[in-house]
Coordinates of C-alpha atoms in Angstrom, one line a residue:
Chain A
M1287 CA 11.9 41.0 -27.6
I1288 CA 13.6 38.2 -28.1
N1289 CA 13.3 36.3 -31.7
I1290 CA 12.9 32.9 -33.0
Y1291 CA 16.2 32.9 -34.1
E1292 CA 18.0 34.0 -30.7
V1293 CA 15.8 31.4 -29.3
N1294 CA 16.7 28.4 -31.7
E1295 CA 20.7 29.9 -31.2
T1296 CA 20.4 29.4 -27.4
N1297 CA 18.7 25.8 -27.8
A1298 CA 20.8 24.4 -30.2
M1299 CA 23.9 25.3 -27.9
I1300 CA 22.1 23.4 -25.2
D1301 CA 20.7 20.6 -27.2
K1302 CA 23.8 19.7 -30.0
E1303 CA 26.7 21.5 -28.6
N1304 CA 26.6 20.2 -24.8
L1305 CA 25.7 23.8 -23.5
D1306 CA 25.7 23.0 -19.7
V1307 CA 26.3 24.6 -16.1
R1308 CA 28.9 22.2 -15.0
T1309 CA 28.6 22.5 -11.5
I1310 CA 26.7 24.8 -8.7
T1311 CA 28.6 24.4 -5.5
M1312 CA 27.9 25.6 -2.3
G1313 CA 30.3 26.8 -0.1
I1314 CA 29.8 25.6 3.5
S1315 CA 32.3 27.2 6.3
L1316 CA 32.8 24.2 8.8
L1317 CA 34.9 26.3 11.4
D1318 CA 32.1 26.8 13.8
C1319 CA 32.4 22.6 14.1
A1320 CA 35.7 22.6 15.6
D1321 CA 35.8 20.7 19.5
E1322 CA 38.6 18.8 21.1
N1323 CA 36.1 16.2 21.1
L1324 CA 36.0 14.1 17.8
E1325 CA 32.5 12.5 18.6
K1326 CA 31.3 16.2 18.7
V1327 CA 33.0 17.5 15.7
K1328 CA 31.7 14.8 13.6
E1329 CA 27.9 15.5 15.0
N1330 CA 28.8 19.2 14.2
I1331 CA 29.9 18.5 10.8
Y1332 CA 27.0 16.2 9.6
N1333 CA 24.2 18.7 11.1
K1334 CA 25.8 21.7 9.4
I1335 CA 26.0 20.2 6.0
T1336 CA 22.7 18.3 6.0
T1337 CA 21.0 21.5 7.2
K1338 CA 22.6 24.2 5.1
A1339 CA 22.7 22.0 1.8
K1340 CA 19.5 20.3 2.3
D1341 CA 17.6 22.0 -0.3
L1342 CA 20.4 22.2 -3.0
V1343 CA 20.0 19.4 -5.1
S1344 CA 16.2 20.1 -5.3
T1345 CA 16.9 24.1 -6.4
G1346 CA 19.4 22.9 -8.9
K1347 CA 16.9 20.6 -10.4
A1348 CA 14.0 23.3 -10.2
I1349 CA 16.2 26.0 -11.9
E1350 CA 17.5 23.1 -14.6
K1351 CA 14.1 22.0 -15.4
E1352 CA 12.4 26.1 -15.7
F1353 CA 15.4 27.4 -18.0
G1354 CA 15.7 24.2 -19.9
I1355 CA 19.6 24.3 -18.9
P1356 CA 21.3 21.0 -17.8
I1357 CA 23.1 21.8 -14.5
V1358 CA 25.3 18.8 -14.6
N1359 CA 26.8 18.6 -10.6
K1360 CA 25.5 19.7 -7.6
R1361 CA 28.3 20.0 -4.9
I1362 CA 29.6 21.2 -1.7
S1363 CA 33.2 22.7 -0.8
I1364 CA 34.0 22.6 2.8
T1365 CA 36.6 24.4 5.0
P1366 CA 40.3 23.0 4.7
I1367 CA 39.4 20.2 7.2
A1368 CA 42.8 20.2 8.6
L1369 CA 41.8 23.3 10.2
V1370 CA 38.4 21.5 11.4
G1371 CA 39.8 18.6 13.1
Q1372 CA 43.3 19.8 14.4
A1373 CA 41.9 19.8 18.2
A1374 CA 40.2 16.7 18.2
C1375 CA 42.2 14.5 15.8
H1376 CA 45.4 13.1 17.2
T1377 CA 46.1 10.6 14.3
P1378 CA 45.5 9.7 10.5
D1379 CA 42.6 7.4 11.4
D1380 CA 40.8 10.2 13.7
Y1381 CA 40.7 12.0 10.3
V1382 CA 39.3 9.3 8.3
E1383 CA 36.3 8.9 10.9
I1384 CA 35.5 12.8 9.8
A1385 CA 36.2 11.3 5.9
K1386 CA 33.2 8.8 6.8
V1387 CA 31.1 11.6 8.2
L1388 CA 31.5 13.9 5.6
D1389 CA 30.5 11.1 2.8
K1390 CA 27.8 10.4 4.7
A1391 CA 26.6 14.0 4.5
A1392 CA 27.1 14.0 1.2
H1393 CA 25.1 11.2 0.3
E1394 CA 22.2 12.4 2.5
V1395 CA 21.9 15.7 0.6
G1396 CA 22.3 13.7 -2.5
V1397 CA 25.2 16.3 -4.2
N1398 CA 28.0 14.5 -6.6
F1399 CA 30.7 15.4 -4.5
I1400 CA 31.9 17.1 -1.5
G1401 CA 35.6 18.8 -1.6
G1402 CA 37.6 20.0 1.1
Y1403 CA 39.3 17.3 3.0
S1404 CA 42.5 19.5 2.7
A1405 CA 45.0 21.4 4.0
I1406 CA 46.8 24.4 3.0
V1407 CA 50.8 23.8 3.9
S1408 CA 52.1 26.4 1.1
K1409 CA 54.6 27.5 4.0
G1410 CA 54.8 24.7 6.5
M1411 CA 53.0 22.1 7.7
T1412 CA 51.2 21.9 11.3
P1413 CA 51.2 18.5 12.9
S1414 CA 47.2 18.6 12.2
D1415 CA 48.0 19.2 8.8
E1416 CA 50.4 16.6 8.4
L1417 CA 48.1 14.2 10.3
L1418 CA 45.5 15.2 7.5
I1419 CA 47.8 14.4 4.7
R1420 CA 48.7 11.1 6.0
S1421 CA 45.1 10.3 6.4
I1422 CA 44.2 10.9 2.6
P1423 CA 44.8 7.5 1.2
K1424 CA 42.3 5.4 3.5
A1425 CA 40.1 8.5 3.4
L1426 CA 39.9 8.5 -0.5
A1427 CA 40.1 4.3 -0.6
S1428 CA 37.0 4.0 2.3
T1429 CA 34.7 6.9 0.7
E1430 CA 32.9 7.5 -2.1
L1431 CA 32.1 11.0 -2.5
I1432 CA 35.2 12.7 -1.2
C1433 CA 37.6 15.0 -3.0
S1434 CA 40.8 16.0 -1.5
S1435 CA 43.6 18.5 -2.0
V1436 CA 46.9 20.1 -0.6
N1437 CA 48.0 23.4 -1.2
V1438 CA 51.9 23.0 -1.4
G1439 CA 52.7 26.5 -2.7
S1440 CA 51.8 29.8 -3.5
T1441 CA 53.6 33.1 -4.9
K1442 CA 53.8 34.8 -1.8
T1443 CA 55.6 31.7 0.4
G1444 CA 57.2 29.7 -2.2
I1445 CA 57.1 25.8 -2.1
N1446 CA 57.0 23.4 0.6
M1447 CA 59.0 20.6 -0.5
D1448 CA 58.6 18.5 2.8
A1449 CA 55.0 18.1 1.2
V1450 CA 55.9 17.7 -1.9
R1451 CA 57.9 15.1 -1.1
L1452 CA 55.3 13.6 1.3
I1453 CA 52.7 14.0 -1.4
G1454 CA 54.8 11.5 -3.7
D1455 CA 54.5 8.7 -1.0
I1456 CA 50.4 9.6 -0.3
I1457 CA 49.7 9.4 -4.2
K1458 CA 51.4 6.1 -4.4
E1459 CA 49.8 4.7 -1.3
T1460 CA 46.1 5.7 -2.6
A1461 CA 46.9 4.2 -6.1
M1462 CA 47.5 1.0 -4.1
L1463 CA 44.8 1.1 -1.9
T1464 CA 42.1 1.4 -4.3
K1465 CA 44.2 -0.6 -7.1
D1466 CA 41.0 -3.0 -7.9
N1467 CA 39.2 0.4 -9.7
D1468 CA 42.4 1.3 -11.8
S1469 CA 43.5 3.4 -8.8
L1470 CA 40.5 5.5 -8.8
G1471 CA 41.4 7.2 -5.7
C1472 CA 44.1 9.3 -7.1
A1473 CA 41.8 11.0 -9.6
K1474 CA 40.0 12.6 -6.2
F1475 CA 43.3 13.6 -5.2
V1476 CA 44.8 17.1 -6.5
A1477 CA 48.2 19.0 -5.1
L1478 CA 47.9 22.7 -6.1
C1479 CA 49.7 25.8 -5.9
N1480 CA 48.3 29.0 -5.6
A1481 CA 45.0 27.4 -4.8
P1482 CA 41.9 29.7 -4.7
D1483 CA 39.3 29.9 -2.2
D1484 CA 36.2 30.0 -4.3
N1485 CA 37.0 27.0 -6.7
P1486 CA 33.7 25.2 -7.7
F1487 CA 35.4 22.6 -9.8
M1488 CA 36.7 19.3 -8.0
A1489 CA 39.0 17.7 -7.4
G1490 CA 40.5 21.2 -5.7
A1491 CA 37.2 22.6 -4.5
F1492 CA 37.5 23.9 -1.0
H1493 CA 35.9 26.5 1.1
G1494 CA 38.4 29.1 2.2
V1495 CA 38.8 31.0 5.5
S1496 CA 38.5 34.0 3.4
E1497 CA 35.0 33.0 2.7
A1498 CA 31.5 34.4 4.2
D1499 CA 29.4 31.2 6.2
T1500 CA 27.9 29.6 3.4
I1501 CA 27.8 31.0 -0.4
I1502 CA 26.9 29.8 -4.1
N1503 CA 29.7 29.7 -6.7
V1504 CA 29.3 28.6 -10.3
G1505 CA 31.2 26.8 -12.9
V1506 CA 30.2 26.8 -16.6
S1507 CA 31.1 24.8 -19.3
G1508 CA 30.6 24.9 -22.9
P1509 CA 33.9 23.8 -24.9
G1510 CA 31.3 22.2 -27.7
V1511 CA 30.0 25.7 -28.0
V1512 CA 33.0 27.4 -28.9
K1513 CA 33.9 24.5 -31.1
Y1514 CA 30.7 24.8 -33.2
A1515 CA 31.0 28.6 -33.2
L1516 CA 34.7 28.0 -34.8
S1517 CA 33.9 25.6 -37.3
N1518 CA 32.6 28.0 -40.0
L1519 CA 35.7 30.3 -39.5
H1520 CA 39.1 28.3 -41.0
N1521 CA 39.8 31.1 -43.3
A1522 CA 39.5 33.8 -40.9
N1523 CA 42.4 35.4 -39.1
F1524 CA 43.1 36.1 -35.8
E1525 CA 41.2 39.0 -35.2
E1526 CA 37.9 37.1 -35.9
L1527 CA 38.5 34.2 -34.2
C1528 CA 39.3 36.0 -30.9
E1529 CA 36.0 38.0 -31.3
T1530 CA 34.2 34.9 -32.1
I1531 CA 35.6 33.2 -29.1
K1532 CA 35.0 36.2 -27.3
K1533 CA 31.5 36.6 -27.9
T1534 CA 30.8 32.7 -27.1
A1535 CA 32.2 32.9 -23.8
F1536 CA 30.2 35.7 -23.3
K1537 CA 27.0 34.2 -23.9
I1538 CA 28.1 30.9 -22.1
T1539 CA 28.5 32.8 -19.1
R1540 CA 25.5 34.8 -18.9
V1541 CA 24.1 31.6 -18.7
G1542 CA 26.2 30.7 -15.6
Q1543 CA 25.5 34.0 -14.0
L1544 CA 21.8 33.4 -14.3
V1545 CA 21.8 30.3 -12.8
A1546 CA 24.1 31.8 -9.9
Q1547 CA 21.9 34.4 -9.3
E1548 CA 18.6 32.3 -9.3
A1549 CA 20.2 29.7 -6.9
S1550 CA 21.5 32.5 -4.6
K1551 CA 18.0 33.8 -4.3
R1552 CA 16.1 30.8 -3.9
L1553 CA 18.8 29.2 -1.4
G1554 CA 18.9 32.7 0.5
V1555 CA 22.5 32.3 0.0
P1556 CA 25.1 35.1 -1.3
F1557 CA 26.5 34.5 -4.4
G1558 CA 30.2 34.2 -4.6
I1559 CA 31.7 33.7 -8.2
I1560 CA 31.2 32.1 -11.4
D1561 CA 34.2 30.5 -12.7
L1562 CA 34.9 31.0 -16.5
S1563 CA 35.9 27.8 -17.5
L1564 CA 35.8 25.7 -20.6
A1565 CA 35.6 22.1 -18.9
P1566 CA 35.5 19.5 -21.1
T1567 CA 33.5 15.7 -20.9
P1568 CA 34.1 12.6 -22.8
A1569 CA 31.4 13.1 -24.8
V1570 CA 32.6 13.8 -28.3
G1571 CA 31.9 17.3 -29.3
D1572 CA 32.8 18.8 -25.4
S1573 CA 36.2 19.0 -26.1
V1574 CA 39.4 21.5 -25.8
A1575 CA 41.5 19.6 -27.9
E1576 CA 38.7 19.8 -30.4
I1577 CA 38.8 23.8 -30.3
L1578 CA 42.5 23.5 -30.6
E1579 CA 42.1 21.5 -33.5
E1580 CA 39.2 23.8 -35.2
I1581 CA 41.8 26.4 -34.5
G1582 CA 44.0 24.8 -37.1
L1583 CA 46.2 22.0 -35.5
E1584 CA 46.0 18.4 -36.7
R1585 CA 46.1 17.2 -33.1
A1586 CA 46.4 18.7 -29.8
G1587 CA 50.4 18.3 -29.1
A1588 CA 51.7 19.5 -32.6
P1589 CA 53.8 22.6 -32.4
G1590 CA 51.3 25.9 -32.1
T1591 CA 49.3 24.4 -29.1
T1592 CA 50.7 26.4 -26.5
A1593 CA 50.2 29.6 -28.4
A1594 CA 46.7 28.2 -29.7
L1595 CA 45.9 27.5 -26.0
A1596 CA 47.4 30.9 -24.7
L1597 CA 44.7 32.3 -27.4
L1598 CA 41.9 30.5 -26.1
N1599 CA 42.2 31.0 -22.4
D1600 CA 42.8 34.9 -22.9
Q1601 CA 39.4 35.5 -25.0
V1602 CA 37.5 32.8 -23.0
K1603 CA 38.1 35.3 -19.7
K1604 CA 37.7 38.4 -21.7
G1605 CA 34.5 37.6 -23.1
G1606 CA 33.3 35.9 -19.5
V1607 CA 34.2 38.9 -17.7
M1608 CA 31.9 41.0 -18.7
A1609 CA 29.0 38.8 -18.4
S1610 CA 29.4 38.2 -14.6
S1611 CA 29.5 40.4 -11.7
Y1612 CA 32.2 38.2 -9.8
V1613 CA 34.5 36.6 -11.4
G1614 CA 37.1 33.7 -9.5
G1615 CA 37.9 30.3 -9.3
L1616 CA 40.4 28.8 -11.8
S1617 CA 38.7 30.5 -14.7
G1618 CA 40.0 29.3 -17.8
A1619 CA 40.2 26.3 -20.6
F1620 CA 40.8 22.6 -18.7
I1621 CA 42.7 20.4 -20.3
P1622 CA 42.2 17.0 -18.1
V1623 CA 43.3 14.2 -20.6
S1624 CA 41.0 11.4 -19.3
E1625 CA 38.0 13.6 -19.9
D1626 CA 38.7 14.8 -23.3
Q1627 CA 38.0 12.7 -25.9
G1628 CA 40.5 14.9 -28.4
M1629 CA 43.3 14.6 -25.9
I1630 CA 43.0 11.1 -25.6
D1631 CA 43.1 10.5 -29.1
A1632 CA 46.1 12.7 -29.5
V1633 CA 48.0 10.7 -26.3
K1634 CA 47.1 7.8 -28.4
E1635 CA 48.4 8.7 -31.7
G1636 CA 51.5 10.2 -30.1
S1637 CA 51.0 13.5 -30.6
L1638 CA 50.7 14.8 -26.8
T1639 CA 53.4 14.1 -24.2
I1640 CA 53.5 15.0 -20.5
E1641 CA 56.2 17.7 -21.5
K1642 CA 53.8 19.5 -24.0
L1643 CA 51.0 19.3 -21.5
E1644 CA 53.4 20.9 -18.8
A1645 CA 54.1 23.5 -21.0
M1646 CA 50.2 24.0 -21.8
T1647 CA 49.6 24.7 -18.4
C1648 CA 51.9 27.6 -18.5
V1649 CA 49.0 29.3 -20.3
C1650 CA 45.3 28.1 -19.0
S1651 CA 43.8 26.7 -16.1
V1652 CA 44.9 24.3 -14.3
G1653 CA 47.7 21.7 -14.6
L1654 CA 49.0 18.3 -15.3
D1655 CA 44.8 16.8 -15.0
M1656 CA 43.9 13.5 -14.8
I1657 CA 46.9 11.9 -16.5
A1658 CA 47.4 8.1 -15.6
I1659 CA 51.2 7.5 -15.5
P1660 CA 52.8 4.0 -15.2
G1661 CA 52.4 2.3 -12.0
D1662 CA 55.8 1.6 -11.0
T1663 CA 56.6 5.5 -11.2
S1664 CA 58.3 6.5 -7.8
A1665 CA 57.0 8.4 -5.4
E1666 CA 60.2 10.5 -5.8
T1667 CA 59.5 11.2 -9.5
I1668 CA 55.7 12.0 -9.1
A1669 CA 57.1 14.9 -6.0
G1670 CA 59.5 16.1 -8.7
I1671 CA 56.4 16.5 -11.6
I1672 CA 54.4 18.5 -8.5
A1673 CA 57.7 20.5 -7.7
D1674 CA 57.7 21.3 -11.5
E1675 CA 54.1 22.3 -12.1
A1676 CA 54.2 24.1 -8.1
A1677 CA 57.2 26.2 -9.8
I1678 CA 55.2 27.2 -12.9
G1679 CA 52.3 28.4 -10.6
M1680 CA 54.6 30.0 -8.1
V1681 CA 56.7 32.0 -10.9
N1682 CA 53.8 32.5 -12.8
Q1683 CA 51.3 33.8 -10.1
K1684 CA 48.8 31.5 -11.2
T1685 CA 47.2 28.6 -9.9
T1686 CA 48.6 24.9 -11.1
A1687 CA 47.7 21.8 -10.1
V1688 CA 48.7 17.9 -10.5
R1689 CA 46.4 15.3 -10.6
V1690 CA 48.1 12.0 -11.8
I1691 CA 47.3 8.5 -11.7
P1692 CA 50.0 6.3 -11.0
A1693 CA 47.5 3.1 -12.4
Y1694 CA 48.7 0.1 -10.1
G1695 CA 50.1 -2.3 -12.3
K1696 CA 49.5 -0.7 -15.5
K1697 CA 52.3 0.4 -17.9
A1698 CA 52.7 2.9 -20.6
G1699 CA 49.8 2.5 -23.5
D1700 CA 47.3 0.4 -20.8
V1701 CA 44.3 1.9 -20.5
V1702 CA 42.5 2.8 -17.2
E1703 CA 38.7 3.3 -17.1
F1704 CA 37.1 5.4 -14.4
G1705 CA 33.5 5.7 -16.0
G1706 CA 31.3 8.7 -15.9
L1707 CA 32.6 12.1 -15.9
L1708 CA 36.1 11.1 -15.2
G1709 CA 36.4 9.3 -18.3
Y1710 CA 39.3 6.6 -19.7
A1711 CA 42.9 7.2 -20.0
P1712 CA 45.9 5.8 -22.2
V1713 CA 48.6 5.5 -19.4
M1714 CA 51.3 8.0 -20.7
P1715 CA 55.0 7.2 -20.3
V1716 CA 57.4 9.8 -18.0
N1717 CA 60.9 10.5 -18.0
T1718 CA 62.5 7.9 -15.7
F1719 CA 65.7 10.1 -14.6
D1720 CA 66.3 9.9 -11.1
C1721 CA 65.1 13.5 -9.2
S1722 CA 65.2 11.9 -5.5
T1723 CA 68.6 13.8 -4.2
F1724 CA 66.4 16.7 -5.5
V1725 CA 63.2 16.2 -3.8
N1726 CA 64.6 14.5 -0.7
R1727 CA 66.7 17.8 0.4
G1728 CA 64.0 19.0 2.8
G1729 CA 62.7 22.2 3.3
R1730 CA 60.9 24.7 1.2
I1731 CA 62.0 26.6 -2.2
P1732 CA 61.6 30.2 -1.5
A1733 CA 59.4 32.8 -2.8
P1734 CA 60.2 34.3 -5.9
I1735 CA 61.6 38.0 -6.1
H1736 CA 58.4 39.4 -7.9
S1737 CA 56.1 38.1 -5.0
F1738 CA 57.8 41.3 -2.7
K1739 CA 55.8 44.0 -4.1
N1740 CA 55.4 46.1 -1.4
Chain B
M96 CA 4.9 39.8 -15.9
N97 CA 6.4 36.0 -15.7
K98 CA 7.3 35.6 -19.4
V99 CA 8.0 32.3 -20.6
I100 CA 9.1 30.9 -24.1
I101 CA 7.6 28.2 -25.5
T102 CA 9.2 26.5 -28.6
V103 CA 7.4 23.8 -31.1
V104 CA 9.8 21.8 -33.0
G105 CA 8.7 18.7 -35.2
K106 CA 6.9 17.4 -38.2
D107 CA 4.6 19.6 -39.6
T108 CA 1.0 18.3 -39.2
V109 CA -2.6 19.7 -38.6
G110 CA -3.5 21.1 -35.2
I111 CA -0.3 21.4 -33.5
I112 CA -1.0 25.3 -32.5
A113 CA -4.5 24.2 -32.1
K114 CA -3.4 21.7 -29.5
V115 CA -1.1 24.5 -27.4
C116 CA -3.2 27.0 -27.8
T117 CA -6.0 25.0 -26.2
Y118 CA -3.9 23.7 -23.2
L119 CA -2.6 27.7 -22.8
A120 CA -6.3 29.0 -22.8
E121 CA -7.4 26.6 -20.5
S122 CA -4.6 27.2 -18.1
H123 CA -5.0 31.3 -18.3
I124 CA -1.7 31.7 -19.8
N125 CA -1.6 34.9 -22.2
I126 CA -0.2 34.4 -25.5
L127 CA 1.9 37.8 -26.4
D128 CA 3.7 36.9 -29.6
I129 CA 3.9 34.1 -32.1
S130 CA 6.4 33.4 -34.6
Q131 CA 6.9 30.1 -37.0
T132 CA 9.5 29.4 -39.7
I133 CA 9.8 25.9 -41.6
V134 CA 13.6 25.2 -41.2
Q135 CA 14.5 21.9 -43.2
E136 CA 11.0 20.8 -43.6
Y137 CA 10.4 20.8 -39.9
F138 CA 7.7 23.0 -38.0
N139 CA 9.5 25.6 -35.8
M140 CA 7.1 27.5 -33.9
M141 CA 8.4 29.9 -30.8
M142 CA 5.7 31.9 -28.4
I143 CA 6.2 34.2 -25.8
V144 CA 3.6 33.7 -23.4
D145 CA 2.6 35.7 -20.1
A146 CA 2.1 32.9 -17.1
N147 CA 1.3 35.7 -14.3
K148 CA -2.4 34.6 -14.0
A149 CA -1.5 31.0 -14.7
D150 CA -3.5 28.5 -12.5
K151 CA -0.4 26.4 -12.6
D152 CA 3.2 26.4 -11.5
I153 CA 5.7 26.7 -14.2
S154 CA 6.9 23.2 -13.5
Q155 CA 3.1 21.7 -13.9
I156 CA 2.9 23.5 -17.4
I157 CA 6.4 22.5 -18.5
T158 CA 5.6 19.0 -17.8
D159 CA 2.2 19.3 -19.2
L160 CA 3.3 20.6 -22.6
D161 CA 6.1 17.8 -22.4
K162 CA 3.3 15.2 -22.4
I163 CA 1.3 17.4 -25.2
G164 CA 4.3 17.2 -27.8
E165 CA 5.1 13.7 -27.0
D166 CA 1.2 13.0 -28.1
I167 CA 1.6 14.4 -31.4
G168 CA 5.0 13.8 -32.0
V169 CA 6.7 16.9 -31.6
V170 CA 9.4 18.6 -29.2
I171 CA 7.7 21.3 -26.9
K172 CA 9.8 23.2 -24.5
C173 CA 8.9 25.6 -22.2
Q174 CA 11.6 27.7 -20.5
R175 CA 11.6 30.7 -18.5
E176 CA 12.1 33.9 -20.8
E177 CA 15.3 35.4 -18.3
I178 CA 18.0 32.5 -20.1
F179 CA 17.7 34.0 -23.6
D180 CA 17.5 37.2 -22.5
K181 CA 20.7 36.9 -20.5
M182 CA 22.2 35.5 -23.2
H183 CA 21.1 38.0 -26.2
R184 CA 21.0 41.2 -24.1
I185 CA 23.6 43.1 -22.5

């Protein structure tokens, strides 16, 4: 039988160390909503989302109350809209119409975000994909709860450089259209390489075509719990350090597994995956950077950071895998700058640069995340940054992503405020040497040799 | 069996257990186990109860116990056992 010490340990994790379930995300296929008539598509989408997800938020809240574990977000991921709207949409504005319906449906069911205003163009773009991508700035500027993503490359296909170049412009335009809110629109868009079909985390969540009609995916969190567990281990060797992270990750993930199974049972929707992630929030003590400090670095970004992060990421997976029956999504430690107080401090003090963050993305999930860059950064430079990240993902057979915010009118050293879970960020300087000849070549970068496994 | 864990944490005072037990008895909730410690001068009690025959649903029990805790100045949490079981047992 459970004893008082175990109960106290669990409750201390929740009350003092910020243990929570970051998100219950319901994946909903919208493939059956397609039609040639735009009005019909809009109606189908609205009806399907508001029917399938009508009990999602209330169920999440009931689980939260009964088990005493906070569930921070209830979200929806949907089939990439470029697939759903292709017969009906003939202009970018047609897609914006769909975006508005998605936003309305998300408000109706009370979720925090809806992800999947997306296109998968890792090898090539259909006319529909291109229309959707061109509609992204206006869609993000005229809605509140929509998250958008584009998969620009994969290990199997190489990198679609036409899409990468286009997205450079799209990010700039999004920053401009949402300039009154510190270019907030860019915080809701991510360019991915090797995007998973079952990711519950925003902004990159979408419901891939390999998925069932509806599914429940759960993202766990808990950097604070790992940090606390390591706080008494300053003199321990790597063996003891790694064992402790593994055991802690197991405990955190078991909570996610329980919540996922319970949500699946109550909603009558199959359980998909647990995303084993350490997802920080701007709250003090809920930071991945602070774990790196506990491991022995003065600040994130110091020499040793990449090795410490690699170790952390690997142990989280090793502990988490046994705790869950199905693991998927992004699964790893996240390093978003604006959402992590320790990262913000490291940037402010000059310890952490974009180049070091890029190196860190080689060994963890997901990529250059929530990084504010100067508003005058060119579209070509942004495309170059995306190409670099995509190359890391492509060659290392992992998911990588870029979510940068070229904050309109801001320069390096200024601060942008997004509020809530998105936090705030110091604007980081970017290498200003030109890469336009490279990114303007057109076409695609071929798949790497090690992708040919047959 | 519908096991629920009730924890009470707060400054020690007369009648904490009595108040909680009275509520449980009135609600037809059976106590299976009680343990108690004092941590840093704070009263710390855990009960394992069976809410199978309870005349209220769990959400109501959680709300009621929370209110009782507020009235006597302690924090009373009531959580389904599975969260602890999952985390601490393979």
